[in-house]
Amino acid sequence: MADEEQMVMEAEDGEGTPKKKGGKLKLIMIIAIVVLVGGSAGVYFVFGNQIKARFFGVNTEPAKETKKKEAIGPILSLDPFIFNIGGSSGKFAKISLGIEVKDAKVMEVAKKIVPAIRDKALSVLGVKGPEILMDINNRNNLKKELHGSIKTLFKEDAELKSVYITDIIIQ
């Protein structure tokens, strides 16, 4: 029994509490497991599709659209617009536009209403200042505004697909 008391005393630290054995080992094991799980999750997120395809024969490629991409429709090129720039700058602008329509039937309708299309475009362009017309960053907004104005001339909104600015000269 004395031997057992001596072993217990050796196992205790100076304050009389038992020593914890393996505390550092448990911490290292927990950290190793967390790193292993985290690394595995990272590899799965990066290479998961390739792993599935190779080992499980699962096709993980995005399904290709059965619809083909919409082809560019007929484009009606309008004669260049020459107009006074809005404001008191005394400058002139020359802008060429093209409008993309849905199909050939709509193209025939668009050819008949070219004066109305030109009027709508000039009403939008004529109020713009030179800063807006010259700034390349404003082109998309200008196209959207032209599109919104011109599409009111067509029966359906989908008949006018897009408006293209093909040339701008400011003098």
C-alpha positions in Angstrom: 0.0 0.0 0.0 2.8 2.3 0.6 3.9 1.8 -3.0 0.5 2.9 -4.2 0.5 6.0 -2.0 4.0 6.9 -3.4 2.7 6.5 -7.0 -0.3 8.7 -6.3 2.0 11.3 -4.7 4.3 11.2 -7.8 1.2 11.6 -10.0 0.1 14.7 -8.1 1.8 18.0 -8.7 3.0 20.3 -5.9 -0.6 21.5 -5.0 -2.0 18.1 -4.4 -4.1 17.9 -7.6 -3.6 15.0 -10.0 -1.6 15.8 -13.1 -3.4 15.7 -16.4 -1.8 13.3 -18.8 -2.3 13.7 -22.5 -3.8 17.2 -22.4 -1.4 18.4 -25.1 -1.9 15.2 -27.1 -5.7 15.7 -27.1 -5.2 19.3 -28.3 -2.9 18.3 -31.1 -5.3 15.5 -32.2 -8.3 18.0 -32.3 -6.3 20.5 -34.3 -5.2 17.7 -36.7 -8.8 16.6 -37.2 -10.0 20.1 -37.8 -7.2 20.7 -40.4 -7.9 17.4 -42.1 -11.7 18.0 -42.3 -11.2 21.6 -43.4 -8.6 20.6 -46.0 -10.9 17.9 -47.3 -13.8 20.3 -47.6 -11.6 22.8 -49.5 -10.4 20.1 -51.9 -14.0 19.0 -52.5 -15.2 22.6 -53.2 -12.3 23.2 -55.6 -12.1 19.8 -57.3 -15.4 18.1 -56.4 -16.8 18.1 -59.9 -13.7 16.5 -61.3 -13.6 13.9 -58.5 -17.2 13.0 -59.1 -16.8 12.7 -62.8 -13.6 10.5 -62.6 -14.5 8.1 -59.8 -18.3 7.9 -59.8 -19.0 8.5 -63.5 -21.3 11.4 -62.7 -21.6 14.0 -65.4 -21.3 17.3 -63.4 -20.9 19.6 -66.4 -23.7 22.2 -66.6 -26.5 21.0 -68.8 -26.1 22.5 -72.2 -29.0 24.6 -73.2 -31.2 22.8 -75.6 -32.2 26.1 -77.1 -29.6 27.6 -79.4 -28.4 31.1 -78.7 -30.5 33.7 -80.1 -29.0 34.8 -83.4 -28.7 38.5 -84.1 -31.7 39.6 -86.0 -31.9 41.9 -88.9 -30.4 45.4 -88.3 -31.7 48.5 -89.9 -29.0 51.1 -90.3 -30.4 54.6 -90.0 -29.0 57.6 -91.9 -26.6 59.6 -89.6 -28.3 62.1 -87.3 -26.8 65.6 -87.4 -28.2 67.8 -84.6 -27.4 70.7 -82.3 -26.2 69.5 -78.9 -28.3 70.5 -76.0 -27.2 73.4 -73.8 -25.5 76.6 -74.9 -22.4 75.0 -76.3 -23.1 75.7 -79.9 -21.7 72.3 -80.9 -23.0 69.8 -83.4 -23.0 66.1 -83.3 -23.3 63.4 -85.9 -24.4 60.0 -84.6 -25.2 56.9 -86.6 -27.6 54.3 -85.2 -28.6 50.8 -86.0 -31.7 49.1 -84.6 -31.9 45.3 -84.3 -35.4 43.9 -84.8 -36.8 40.5 -84.2 -37.3 39.2 -87.7 -37.7 40.1 -91.4 -41.4 40.9 -90.9 -40.7 43.4 -88.2 -37.9 44.8 -90.4 -40.5 45.7 -93.1 -42.6 47.5 -90.5 -39.5 49.3 -89.2 -38.6 50.5 -92.7 -42.0 52.0 -93.0 -41.7 54.0 -89.8 -38.1 55.3 -90.2 -39.2 58.9 -89.9 -41.0 58.2 -86.6 -37.9 56.3 -85.3 -35.6 59.2 -86.3 -37.9 61.6 -84.5 -37.9 59.5 -81.3 -34.1 59.2 -81.4 -33.6 63.0 -82.1 -35.9 63.8 -79.2 -33.7 61.8 -76.9 -30.3 62.8 -78.3 -31.1 66.5 -78.7 -31.4 67.2 -75.0 -28.1 65.5 -74.1 -25.1 67.7 -73.4 -21.6 67.2 -74.9 -20.3 65.6 -71.7 -22.9 62.8 -71.9 -22.4 62.1 -75.6 -18.6 62.1 -75.4 -18.3 60.0 -72.2 -17.9 56.3 -73.2 -19.3 55.2 -69.8 -22.7 56.8 -70.6 -23.1 54.9 -73.8 -25.1 52.0 -72.3 -27.4 54.3 -70.5 -27.9 56.3 -73.8 -28.7 53.1 -75.7 -31.2 52.0 -73.0 -32.9 55.4 -73.2 -33.0 55.2 -77.0 -34.3 51.6 -76.8 -37.1 52.6 -74.4 -38.2 55.5 -76.6 -38.1 53.7 -79.9 -39.8 50.5 -78.7 -43.0 52.4 -78.1 -43.4 52.6 -81.9 -43.7 48.8 -82.2 -46.7 46.6 -81.3 -44.7 44.4 -78.9 -41.7 45.3 -76.8 -39.9 42.2 -78.0 -40.0 43.3 -81.7 -37.1 45.8 -81.0 -34.2 43.8 -79.7 -31.4 46.4 -79.4 -30.1 49.8 -80.4 -26.5 50.2 -81.6 -24.5 53.4 -81.7 -22.2 52.9 -84.7 -20.6 56.3 -85.0 -20.3 59.5 -82.9 -18.6 62.7 -84.0 -18.9 65.9 -82.0 -17.7 69.2 -83.4 
